[in-house]
Short mmCIF file of C-alpha atoms (C1' of nucleotides) in Angstrom, two decimals:
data_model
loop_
_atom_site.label_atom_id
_atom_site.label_comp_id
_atom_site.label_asym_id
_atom_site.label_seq_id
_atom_site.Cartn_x
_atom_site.Cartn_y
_atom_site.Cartn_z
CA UNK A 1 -58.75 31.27 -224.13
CA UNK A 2 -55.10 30.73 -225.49
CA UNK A 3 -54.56 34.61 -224.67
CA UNK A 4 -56.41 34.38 -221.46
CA UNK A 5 -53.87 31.77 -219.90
CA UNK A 6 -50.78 33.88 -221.75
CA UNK A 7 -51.62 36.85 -219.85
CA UNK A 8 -52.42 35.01 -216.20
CA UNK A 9 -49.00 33.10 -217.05
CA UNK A 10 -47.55 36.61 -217.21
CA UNK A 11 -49.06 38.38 -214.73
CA UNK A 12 -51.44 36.21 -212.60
CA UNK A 13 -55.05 37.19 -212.06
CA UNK A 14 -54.49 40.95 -211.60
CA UNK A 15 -53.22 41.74 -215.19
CA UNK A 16 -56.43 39.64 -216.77
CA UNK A 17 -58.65 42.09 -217.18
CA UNK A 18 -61.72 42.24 -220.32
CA UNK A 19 -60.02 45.91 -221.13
CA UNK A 20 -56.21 44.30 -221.93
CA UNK A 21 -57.65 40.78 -223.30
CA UNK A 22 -59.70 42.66 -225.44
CA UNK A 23 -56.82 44.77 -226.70
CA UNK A 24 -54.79 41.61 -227.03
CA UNK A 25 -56.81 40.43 -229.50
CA UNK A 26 -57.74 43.41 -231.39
CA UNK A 27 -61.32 43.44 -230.29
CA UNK A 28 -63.70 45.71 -228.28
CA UNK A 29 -63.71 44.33 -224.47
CA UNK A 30 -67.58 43.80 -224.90
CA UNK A 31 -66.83 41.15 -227.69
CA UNK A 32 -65.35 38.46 -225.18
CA UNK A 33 -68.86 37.90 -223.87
CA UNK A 34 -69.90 36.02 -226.93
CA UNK A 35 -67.58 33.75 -225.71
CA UNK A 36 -67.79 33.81 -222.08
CA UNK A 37 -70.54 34.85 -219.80
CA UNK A 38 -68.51 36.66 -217.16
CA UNK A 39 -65.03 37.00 -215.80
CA UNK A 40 -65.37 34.04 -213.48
CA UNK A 41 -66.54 31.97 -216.36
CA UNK A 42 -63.50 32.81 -218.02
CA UNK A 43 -61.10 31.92 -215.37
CA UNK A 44 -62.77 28.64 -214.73
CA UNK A 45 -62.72 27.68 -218.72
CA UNK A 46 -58.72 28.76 -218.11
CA UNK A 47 -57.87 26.34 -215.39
CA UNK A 48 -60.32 23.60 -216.71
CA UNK A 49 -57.96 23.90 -219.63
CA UNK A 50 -54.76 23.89 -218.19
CA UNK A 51 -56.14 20.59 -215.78
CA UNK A 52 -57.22 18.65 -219.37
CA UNK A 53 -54.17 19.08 -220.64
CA UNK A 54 -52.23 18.03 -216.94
CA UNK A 55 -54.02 15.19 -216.85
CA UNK A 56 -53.53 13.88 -220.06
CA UNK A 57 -49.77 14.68 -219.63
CA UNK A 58 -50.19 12.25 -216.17
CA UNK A 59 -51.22 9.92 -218.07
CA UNK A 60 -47.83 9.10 -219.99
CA UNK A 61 -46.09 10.22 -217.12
CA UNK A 62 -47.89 7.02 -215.28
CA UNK A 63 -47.07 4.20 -217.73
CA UNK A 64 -48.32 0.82 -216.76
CA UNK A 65 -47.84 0.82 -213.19
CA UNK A 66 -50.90 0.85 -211.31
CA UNK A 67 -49.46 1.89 -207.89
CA UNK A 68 -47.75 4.83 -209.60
CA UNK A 69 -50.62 6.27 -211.17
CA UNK A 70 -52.60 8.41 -208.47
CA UNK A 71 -48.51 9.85 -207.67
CA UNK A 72 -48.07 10.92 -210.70
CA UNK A 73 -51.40 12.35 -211.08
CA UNK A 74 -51.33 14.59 -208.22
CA UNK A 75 -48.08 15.52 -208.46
CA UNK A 76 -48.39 16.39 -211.81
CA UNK A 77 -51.19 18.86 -211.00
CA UNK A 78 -48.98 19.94 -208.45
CA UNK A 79 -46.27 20.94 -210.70
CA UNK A 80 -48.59 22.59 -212.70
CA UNK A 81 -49.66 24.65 -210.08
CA UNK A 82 -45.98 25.81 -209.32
CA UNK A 83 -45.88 26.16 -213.26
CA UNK A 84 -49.27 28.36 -213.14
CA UNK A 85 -49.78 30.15 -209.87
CA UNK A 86 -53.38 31.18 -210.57
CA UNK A 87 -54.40 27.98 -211.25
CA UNK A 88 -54.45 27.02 -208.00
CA UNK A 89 -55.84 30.11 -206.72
CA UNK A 90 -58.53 29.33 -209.46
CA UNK A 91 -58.72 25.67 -207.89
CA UNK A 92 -59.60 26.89 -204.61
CA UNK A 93 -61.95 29.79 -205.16
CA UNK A 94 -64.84 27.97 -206.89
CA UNK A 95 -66.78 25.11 -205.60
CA UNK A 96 -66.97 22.36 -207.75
CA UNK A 97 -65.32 23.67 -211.25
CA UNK A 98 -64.37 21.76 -213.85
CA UNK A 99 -60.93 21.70 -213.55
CA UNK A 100 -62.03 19.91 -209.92
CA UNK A 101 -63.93 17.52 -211.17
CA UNK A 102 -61.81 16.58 -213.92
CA UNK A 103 -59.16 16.00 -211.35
CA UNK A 104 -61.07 14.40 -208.29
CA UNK A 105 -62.61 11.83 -210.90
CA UNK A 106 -59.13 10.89 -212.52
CA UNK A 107 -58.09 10.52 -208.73
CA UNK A 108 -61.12 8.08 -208.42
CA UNK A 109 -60.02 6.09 -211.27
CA UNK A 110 -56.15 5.66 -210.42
CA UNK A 111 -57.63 4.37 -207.02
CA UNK A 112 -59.89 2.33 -208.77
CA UNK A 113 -56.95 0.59 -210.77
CA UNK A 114 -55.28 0.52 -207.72
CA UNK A 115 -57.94 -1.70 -206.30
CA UNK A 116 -59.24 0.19 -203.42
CA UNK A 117 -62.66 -1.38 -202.13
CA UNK A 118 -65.58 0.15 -204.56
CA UNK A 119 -67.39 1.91 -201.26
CA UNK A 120 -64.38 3.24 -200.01
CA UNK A 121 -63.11 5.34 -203.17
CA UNK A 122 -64.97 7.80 -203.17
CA UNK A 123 -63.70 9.20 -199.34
CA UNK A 124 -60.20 8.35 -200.33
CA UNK A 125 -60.54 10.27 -203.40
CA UNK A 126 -62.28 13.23 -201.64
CA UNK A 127 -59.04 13.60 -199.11
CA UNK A 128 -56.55 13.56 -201.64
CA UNK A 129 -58.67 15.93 -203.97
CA UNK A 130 -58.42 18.20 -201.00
CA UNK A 131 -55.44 17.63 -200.10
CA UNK A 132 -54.17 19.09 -203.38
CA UNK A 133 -56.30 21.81 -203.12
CA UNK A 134 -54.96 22.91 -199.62
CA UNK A 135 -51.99 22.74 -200.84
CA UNK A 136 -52.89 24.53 -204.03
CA UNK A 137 -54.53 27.56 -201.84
CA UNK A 138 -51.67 28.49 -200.21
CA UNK A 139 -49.24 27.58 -202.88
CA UNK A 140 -49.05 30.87 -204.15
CA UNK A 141 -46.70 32.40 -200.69
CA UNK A 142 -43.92 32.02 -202.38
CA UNK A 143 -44.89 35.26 -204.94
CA UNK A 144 -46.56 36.22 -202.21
CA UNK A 145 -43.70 36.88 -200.19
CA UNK A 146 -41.08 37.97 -203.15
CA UNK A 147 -43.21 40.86 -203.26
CA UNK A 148 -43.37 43.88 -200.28
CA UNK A 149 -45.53 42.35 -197.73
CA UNK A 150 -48.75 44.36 -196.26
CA UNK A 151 -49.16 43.35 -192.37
CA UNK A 152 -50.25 39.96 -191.29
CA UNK A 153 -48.66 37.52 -193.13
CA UNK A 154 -46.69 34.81 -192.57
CA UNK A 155 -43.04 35.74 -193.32
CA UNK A 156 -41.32 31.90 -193.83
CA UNK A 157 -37.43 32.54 -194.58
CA UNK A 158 -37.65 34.88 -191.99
CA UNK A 159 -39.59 31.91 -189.58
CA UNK A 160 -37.09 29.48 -191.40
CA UNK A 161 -33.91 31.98 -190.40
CA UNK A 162 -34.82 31.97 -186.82
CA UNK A 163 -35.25 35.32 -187.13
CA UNK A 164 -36.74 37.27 -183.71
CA UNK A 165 -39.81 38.11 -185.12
CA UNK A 166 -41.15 34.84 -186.98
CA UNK A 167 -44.29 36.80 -188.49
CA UNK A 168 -45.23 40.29 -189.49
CA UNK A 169 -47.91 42.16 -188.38
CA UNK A 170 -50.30 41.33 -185.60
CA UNK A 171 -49.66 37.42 -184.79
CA UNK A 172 -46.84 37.21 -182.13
CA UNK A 173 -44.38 34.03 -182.38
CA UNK A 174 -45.05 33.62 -178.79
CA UNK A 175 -48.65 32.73 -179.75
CA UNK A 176 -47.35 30.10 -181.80
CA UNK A 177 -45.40 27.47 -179.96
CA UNK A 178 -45.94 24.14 -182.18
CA UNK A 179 -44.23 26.12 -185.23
CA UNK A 180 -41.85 28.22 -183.19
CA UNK A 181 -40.34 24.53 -182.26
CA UNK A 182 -40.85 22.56 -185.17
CA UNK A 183 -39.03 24.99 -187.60
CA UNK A 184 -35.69 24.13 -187.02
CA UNK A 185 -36.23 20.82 -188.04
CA UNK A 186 -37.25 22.66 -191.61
CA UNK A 187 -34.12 24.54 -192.63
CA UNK A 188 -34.06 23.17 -195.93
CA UNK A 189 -37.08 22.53 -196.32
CA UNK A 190 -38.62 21.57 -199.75
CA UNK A 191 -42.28 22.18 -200.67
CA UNK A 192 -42.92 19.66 -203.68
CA UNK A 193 -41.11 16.91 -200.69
CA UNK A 194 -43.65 17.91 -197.97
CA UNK A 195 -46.56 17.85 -200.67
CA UNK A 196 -45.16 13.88 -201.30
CA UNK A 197 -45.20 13.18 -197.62
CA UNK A 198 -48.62 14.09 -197.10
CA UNK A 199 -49.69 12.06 -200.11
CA UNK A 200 -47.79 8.98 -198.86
CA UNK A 201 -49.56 9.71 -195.43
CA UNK A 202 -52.81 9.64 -197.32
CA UNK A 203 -52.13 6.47 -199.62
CA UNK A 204 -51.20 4.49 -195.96
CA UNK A 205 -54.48 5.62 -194.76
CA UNK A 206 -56.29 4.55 -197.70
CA UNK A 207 -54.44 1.43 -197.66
CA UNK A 208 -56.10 0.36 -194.24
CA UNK A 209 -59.44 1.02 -195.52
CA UNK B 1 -64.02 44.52 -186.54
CA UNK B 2 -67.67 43.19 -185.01
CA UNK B 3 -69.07 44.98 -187.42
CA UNK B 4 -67.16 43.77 -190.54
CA UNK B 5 -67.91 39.97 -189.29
CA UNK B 6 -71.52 40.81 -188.74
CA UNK B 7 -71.61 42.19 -192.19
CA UNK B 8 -70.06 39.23 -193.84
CA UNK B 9 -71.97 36.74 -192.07
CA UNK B 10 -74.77 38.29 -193.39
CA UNK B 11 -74.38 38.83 -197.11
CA UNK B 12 -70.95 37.16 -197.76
CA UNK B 13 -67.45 38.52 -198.49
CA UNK B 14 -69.90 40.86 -201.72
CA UNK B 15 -71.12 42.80 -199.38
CA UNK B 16 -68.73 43.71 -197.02
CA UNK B 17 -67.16 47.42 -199.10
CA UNK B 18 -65.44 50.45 -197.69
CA UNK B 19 -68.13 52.66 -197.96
CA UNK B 20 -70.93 49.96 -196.45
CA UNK B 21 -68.78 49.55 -193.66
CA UNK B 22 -68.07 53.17 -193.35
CA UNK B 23 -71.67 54.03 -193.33
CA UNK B 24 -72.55 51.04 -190.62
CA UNK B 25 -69.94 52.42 -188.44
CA UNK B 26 -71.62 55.87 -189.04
CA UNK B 27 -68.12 57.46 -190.42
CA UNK B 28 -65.99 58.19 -193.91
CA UNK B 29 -65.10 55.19 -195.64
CA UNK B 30 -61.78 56.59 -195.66
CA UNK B 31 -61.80 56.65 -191.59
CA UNK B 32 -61.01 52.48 -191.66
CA UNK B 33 -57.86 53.04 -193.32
CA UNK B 34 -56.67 54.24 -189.78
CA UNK B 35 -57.51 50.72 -188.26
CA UNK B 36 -56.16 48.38 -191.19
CA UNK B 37 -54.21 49.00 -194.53
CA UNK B 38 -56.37 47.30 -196.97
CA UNK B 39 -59.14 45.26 -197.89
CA UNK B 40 -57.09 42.03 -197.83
CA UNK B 41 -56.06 42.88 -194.62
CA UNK B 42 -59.61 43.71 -193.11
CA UNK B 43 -60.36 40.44 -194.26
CA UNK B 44 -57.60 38.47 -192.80
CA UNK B 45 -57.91 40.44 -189.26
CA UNK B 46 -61.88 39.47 -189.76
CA UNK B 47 -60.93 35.46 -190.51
CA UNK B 48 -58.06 35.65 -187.54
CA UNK B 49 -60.86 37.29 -185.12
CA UNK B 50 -63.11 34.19 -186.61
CA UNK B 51 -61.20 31.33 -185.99
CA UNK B 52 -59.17 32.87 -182.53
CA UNK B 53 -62.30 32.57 -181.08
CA UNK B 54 -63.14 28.63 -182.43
CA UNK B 55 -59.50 27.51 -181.33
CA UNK B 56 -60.30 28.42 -177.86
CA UNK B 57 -64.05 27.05 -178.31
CA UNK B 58 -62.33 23.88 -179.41
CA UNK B 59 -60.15 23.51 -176.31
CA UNK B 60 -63.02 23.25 -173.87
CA UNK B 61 -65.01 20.98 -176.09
CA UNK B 62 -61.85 18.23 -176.44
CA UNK B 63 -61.42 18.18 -172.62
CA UNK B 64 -59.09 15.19 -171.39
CA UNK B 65 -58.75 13.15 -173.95
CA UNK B 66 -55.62 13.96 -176.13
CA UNK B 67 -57.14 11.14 -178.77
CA UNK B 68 -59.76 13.14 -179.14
CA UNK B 69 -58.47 16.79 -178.94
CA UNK B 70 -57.50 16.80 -182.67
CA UNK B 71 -60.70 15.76 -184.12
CA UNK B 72 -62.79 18.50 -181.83
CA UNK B 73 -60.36 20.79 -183.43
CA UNK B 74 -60.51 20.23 -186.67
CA UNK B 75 -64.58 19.58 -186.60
CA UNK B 76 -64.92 22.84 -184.54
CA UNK B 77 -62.97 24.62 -187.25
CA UNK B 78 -65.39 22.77 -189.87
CA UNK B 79 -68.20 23.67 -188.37
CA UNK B 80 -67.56 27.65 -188.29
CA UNK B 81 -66.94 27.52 -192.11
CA UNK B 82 -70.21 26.12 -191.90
CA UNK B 83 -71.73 28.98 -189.99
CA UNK B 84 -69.36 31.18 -191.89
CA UNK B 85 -68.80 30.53 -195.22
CA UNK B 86 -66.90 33.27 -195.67
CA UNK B 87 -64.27 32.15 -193.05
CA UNK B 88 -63.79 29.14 -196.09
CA UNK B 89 -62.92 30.84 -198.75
CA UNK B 90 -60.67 33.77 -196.61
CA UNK B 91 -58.57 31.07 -195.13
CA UNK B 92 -58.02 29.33 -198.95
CA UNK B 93 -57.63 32.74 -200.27
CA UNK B 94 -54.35 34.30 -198.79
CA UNK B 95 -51.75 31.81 -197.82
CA UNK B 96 -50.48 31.41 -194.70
CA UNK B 97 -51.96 34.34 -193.07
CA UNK B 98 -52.49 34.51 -189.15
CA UNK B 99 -56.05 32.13 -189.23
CA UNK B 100 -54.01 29.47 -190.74
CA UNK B 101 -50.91 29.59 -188.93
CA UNK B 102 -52.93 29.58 -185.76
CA UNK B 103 -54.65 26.14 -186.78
CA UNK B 104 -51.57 24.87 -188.24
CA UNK B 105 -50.18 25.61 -184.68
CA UNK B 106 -52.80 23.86 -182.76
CA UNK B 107 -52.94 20.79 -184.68
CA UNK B 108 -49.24 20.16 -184.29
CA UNK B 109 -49.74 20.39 -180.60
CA UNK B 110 -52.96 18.33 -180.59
CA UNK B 111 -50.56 15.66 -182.62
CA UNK B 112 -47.87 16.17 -180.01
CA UNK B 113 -50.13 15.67 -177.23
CA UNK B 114 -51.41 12.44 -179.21
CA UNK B 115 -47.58 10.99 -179.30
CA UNK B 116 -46.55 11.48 -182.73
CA UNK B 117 -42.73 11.41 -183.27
CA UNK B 118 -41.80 14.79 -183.12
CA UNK B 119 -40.03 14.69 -186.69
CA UNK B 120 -42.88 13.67 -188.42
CA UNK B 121 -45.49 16.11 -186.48
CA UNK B 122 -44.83 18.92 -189.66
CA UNK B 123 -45.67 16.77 -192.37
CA UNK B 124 -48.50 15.30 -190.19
CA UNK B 125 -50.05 18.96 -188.96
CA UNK B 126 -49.60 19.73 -192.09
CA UNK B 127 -51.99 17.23 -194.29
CA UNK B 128 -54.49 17.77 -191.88
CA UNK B 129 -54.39 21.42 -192.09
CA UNK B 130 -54.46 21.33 -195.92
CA UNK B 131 -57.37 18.60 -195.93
CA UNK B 132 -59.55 21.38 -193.81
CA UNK B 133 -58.62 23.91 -196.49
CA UNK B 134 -59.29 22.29 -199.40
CA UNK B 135 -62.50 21.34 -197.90
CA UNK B 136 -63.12 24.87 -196.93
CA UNK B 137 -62.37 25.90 -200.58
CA UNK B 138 -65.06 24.05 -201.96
CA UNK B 139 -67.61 24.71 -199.04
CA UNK B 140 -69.73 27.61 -199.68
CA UNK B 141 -70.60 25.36 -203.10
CA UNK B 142 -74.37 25.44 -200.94
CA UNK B 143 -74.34 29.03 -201.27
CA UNK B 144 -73.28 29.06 -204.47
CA UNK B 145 -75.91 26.64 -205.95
CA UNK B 146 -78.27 28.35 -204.19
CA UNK B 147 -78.25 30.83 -206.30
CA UNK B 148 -78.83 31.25 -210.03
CA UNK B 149 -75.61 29.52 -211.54
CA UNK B 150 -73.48 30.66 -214.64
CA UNK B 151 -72.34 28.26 -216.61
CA UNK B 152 -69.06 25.46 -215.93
CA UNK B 153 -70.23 24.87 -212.40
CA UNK B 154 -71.23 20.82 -210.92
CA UNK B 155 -74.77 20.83 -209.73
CA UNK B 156 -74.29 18.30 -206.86
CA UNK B 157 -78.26 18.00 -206.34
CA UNK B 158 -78.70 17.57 -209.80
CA UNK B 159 -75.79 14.83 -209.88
CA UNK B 160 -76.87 13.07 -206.60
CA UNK B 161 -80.81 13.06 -208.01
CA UNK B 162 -79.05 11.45 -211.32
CA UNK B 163 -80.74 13.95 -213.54
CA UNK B 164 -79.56 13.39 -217.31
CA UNK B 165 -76.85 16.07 -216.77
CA UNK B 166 -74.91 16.03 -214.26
CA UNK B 167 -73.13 19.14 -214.83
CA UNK B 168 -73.85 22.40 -216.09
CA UNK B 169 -72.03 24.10 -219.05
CA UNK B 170 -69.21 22.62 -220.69
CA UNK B 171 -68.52 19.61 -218.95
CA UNK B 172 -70.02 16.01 -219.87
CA UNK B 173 -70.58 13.29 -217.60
CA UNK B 174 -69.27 11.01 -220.28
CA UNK B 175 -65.93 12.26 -219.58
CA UNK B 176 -66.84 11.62 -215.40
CA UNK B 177 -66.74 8.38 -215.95
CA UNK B 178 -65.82 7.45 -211.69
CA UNK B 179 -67.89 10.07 -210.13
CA UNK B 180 -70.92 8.88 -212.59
CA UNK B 181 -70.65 5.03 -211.10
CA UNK B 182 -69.81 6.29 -207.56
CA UNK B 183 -72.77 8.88 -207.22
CA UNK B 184 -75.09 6.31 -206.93
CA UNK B 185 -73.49 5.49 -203.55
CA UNK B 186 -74.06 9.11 -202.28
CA UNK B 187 -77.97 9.62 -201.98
CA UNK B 188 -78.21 10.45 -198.36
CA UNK B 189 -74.29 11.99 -198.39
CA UNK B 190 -72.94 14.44 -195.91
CA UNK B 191 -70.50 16.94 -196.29
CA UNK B 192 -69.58 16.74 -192.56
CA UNK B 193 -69.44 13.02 -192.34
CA UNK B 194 -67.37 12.95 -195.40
CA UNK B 195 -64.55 15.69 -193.37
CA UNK B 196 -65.16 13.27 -190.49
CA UNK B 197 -63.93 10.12 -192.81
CA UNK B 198 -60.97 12.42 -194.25
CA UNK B 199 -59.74 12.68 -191.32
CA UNK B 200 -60.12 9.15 -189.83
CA UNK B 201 -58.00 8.09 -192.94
CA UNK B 202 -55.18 10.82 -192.67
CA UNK B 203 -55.23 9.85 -188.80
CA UNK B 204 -54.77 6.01 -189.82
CA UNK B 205 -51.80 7.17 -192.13
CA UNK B 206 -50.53 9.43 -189.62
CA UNK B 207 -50.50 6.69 -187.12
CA UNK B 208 -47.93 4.57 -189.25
CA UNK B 209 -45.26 7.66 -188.89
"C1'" DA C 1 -75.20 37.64 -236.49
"C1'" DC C 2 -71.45 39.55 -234.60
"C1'" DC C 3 -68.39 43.32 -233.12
"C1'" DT C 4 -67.50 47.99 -231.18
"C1'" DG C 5 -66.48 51.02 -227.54
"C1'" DA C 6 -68.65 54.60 -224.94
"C1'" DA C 7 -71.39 54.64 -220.87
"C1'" DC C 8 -73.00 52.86 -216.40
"C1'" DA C 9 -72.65 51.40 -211.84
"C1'" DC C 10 -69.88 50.20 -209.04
"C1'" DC C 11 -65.13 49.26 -206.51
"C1'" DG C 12 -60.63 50.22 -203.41
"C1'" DT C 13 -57.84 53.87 -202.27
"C1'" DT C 14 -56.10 58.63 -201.64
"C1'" DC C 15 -55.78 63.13 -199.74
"C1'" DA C 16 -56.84 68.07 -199.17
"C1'" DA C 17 -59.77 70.04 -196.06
"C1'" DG C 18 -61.94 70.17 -191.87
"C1'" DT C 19 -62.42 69.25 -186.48
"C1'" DA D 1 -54.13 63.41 -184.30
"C1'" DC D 2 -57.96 61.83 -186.30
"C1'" DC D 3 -62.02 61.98 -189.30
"C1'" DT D 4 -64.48 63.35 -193.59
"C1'" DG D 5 -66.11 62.53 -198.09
"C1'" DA D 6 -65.30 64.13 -202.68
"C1'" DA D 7 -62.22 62.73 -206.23
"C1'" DC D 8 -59.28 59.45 -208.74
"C1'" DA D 9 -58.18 55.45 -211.20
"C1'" DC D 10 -59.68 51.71 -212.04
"C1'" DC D 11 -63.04 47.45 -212.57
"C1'" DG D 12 -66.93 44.16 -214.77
"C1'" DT D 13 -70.80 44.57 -217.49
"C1'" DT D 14 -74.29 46.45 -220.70
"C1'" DC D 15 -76.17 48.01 -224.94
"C1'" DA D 16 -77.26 51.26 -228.71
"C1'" DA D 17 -74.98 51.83 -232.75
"C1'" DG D 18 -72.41 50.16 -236.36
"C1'" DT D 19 -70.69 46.32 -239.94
#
DNA sequence: ACCTGAACACCGTTCAAGT
DNA sequence: ACCTGAACACCGTTCAAGT
């Protein structure tokens, strides 16, 4: 499991394969299934790992202040998914994992402590569960876009240059007239920031509940 | 295009391959590399095609009322991941591709057309947008549990019916401590009414801008 | 009991050969 | 110019054979 997250740290989901795990450590490839039962066993046991160990981390982080704690949980999962890449492309892809659960019922509990009515936590919890999750889905752009592009995708520092053409492929800028306006406002703008805003958007929300 | 929807509407994103595309079209599988340049872009074209078509359905459905124009998006765009679940996991799956950007788009508008101060319409378009994709992400769960299940994975009807175990694999509801009290509350829950409450609350926090 | 690693049944993708 | 479909380079997964 310990070599599993090594190599998706290294080379995200593409380079895990049972062929170079197996090699990794010194084993035939058909030895990891005493362990696991299939691949996507094995990447949700990964990011269920990584989470535990988050969360625990948020839990320091937190200290004694109540009002802090659901911040620094989800930003702390949030920084581990900058961290870990895959782990939020393992959030996203299965329903209901672990690593989700883990997370949506620490969420419940910081809200809890926070003293958010009993019949309203579990909604509030829900929205910022997937608000991480959005957020974790199409965290990954960034590595995305380093890398030479195939058509269709969203091309940001050239949308955030004012470049001509905002977006490669078959979506035309024109066809886009909320972002074409709203990006100049976003010239420096800061991902981990924008993740904060919507939580603080969220926490108001809740707030009036 | 038609063809690759029809295909993954019925039998998921599994069933949709080269060659079983190839021979539904009645041609060489390597004939579709003339109309797109990969798999991940077939399915992004097929997702764009997808939700294209639900922005537009949204638009009549909202009519006059700008209060209520980003709601019928954002439940129109709910409900086609329900009749798609495919459409869920595509959109969660490659980040900021043309389906996306084309929601992200309309929402802002919606929120324009709803008054919100124009320097807080990104952050605002943008929790909402996330809050439908993380939902999305963990949508075709159904499907999913449907099926025969390998292990690590939460069996909601098992957990809402309070069986003994609540989850499946290596998880323990000992160490779910809030979504073990809070089930209790969720007998007769519904996945759409629980969107529907997201996104009162984000509206309520949005509101404050 | 557990590991090995060749073999199986698939993929996505390419490309010489056809039309 | 466009299509064809066999071939290539991989996968995840299985399972007889070893230890």
């Amino acid at each position: 499991m310990h070599a599993a997250i090594e190599t998706l740290d290294a080379g995200g989901v593409d380079a895990l394969t049972f062929r170079s795990l197996a090699s990794q450590l010194s084993t035939g490839s058909g030895a990891i299934y005493h362990h696991v039962a299939n691949k996507e066993d094995l990447l949700t046991a990964a990011a269920d790992a990584v989470m535990t160990s988050v969360l625990d981390g948020a839990a320091a982080a937190a200290g004694a202040d109540a009002s802090q704690g659901v911040r620094a949980v989800v930003l702390g999962v949030f920084d581990a998914i900058s961290a870990h890449p895959w782990v939020g492309t393992q959030l996203a892809a299965a329903p209901w994992q672990p690593a989700v659960l883990r997370l949506f019922d620490r969420v419940g509990a910081e809200l809890d402590a926070l003293g958010v009515p009993e019949r309203a936590q579990f909604d509030a919890a829900s929205v910022l569960v997937h608000h991480v999750l959005g957020v974790a889905s199409q965290y990954d752009a960034g590595a995305h876009l380093a890398s030479a592009q195939p058509g269709g995708r969203f091309d940001r520092s050239a949308f955030l240059d004012g470049a001509t053409s905002a977006l490669t492929g078959e979506v035309d800028a024109a066809d886009l007239p909320f972002l074409t306006r709203v990006v100049r406002q976003l010239q420096n703008h800061d991902d981990r920031e924008q993740f904060r805003a919507g939580v603080e958007i969220i926490l108001v929300g809740i707030s009036h509940l």
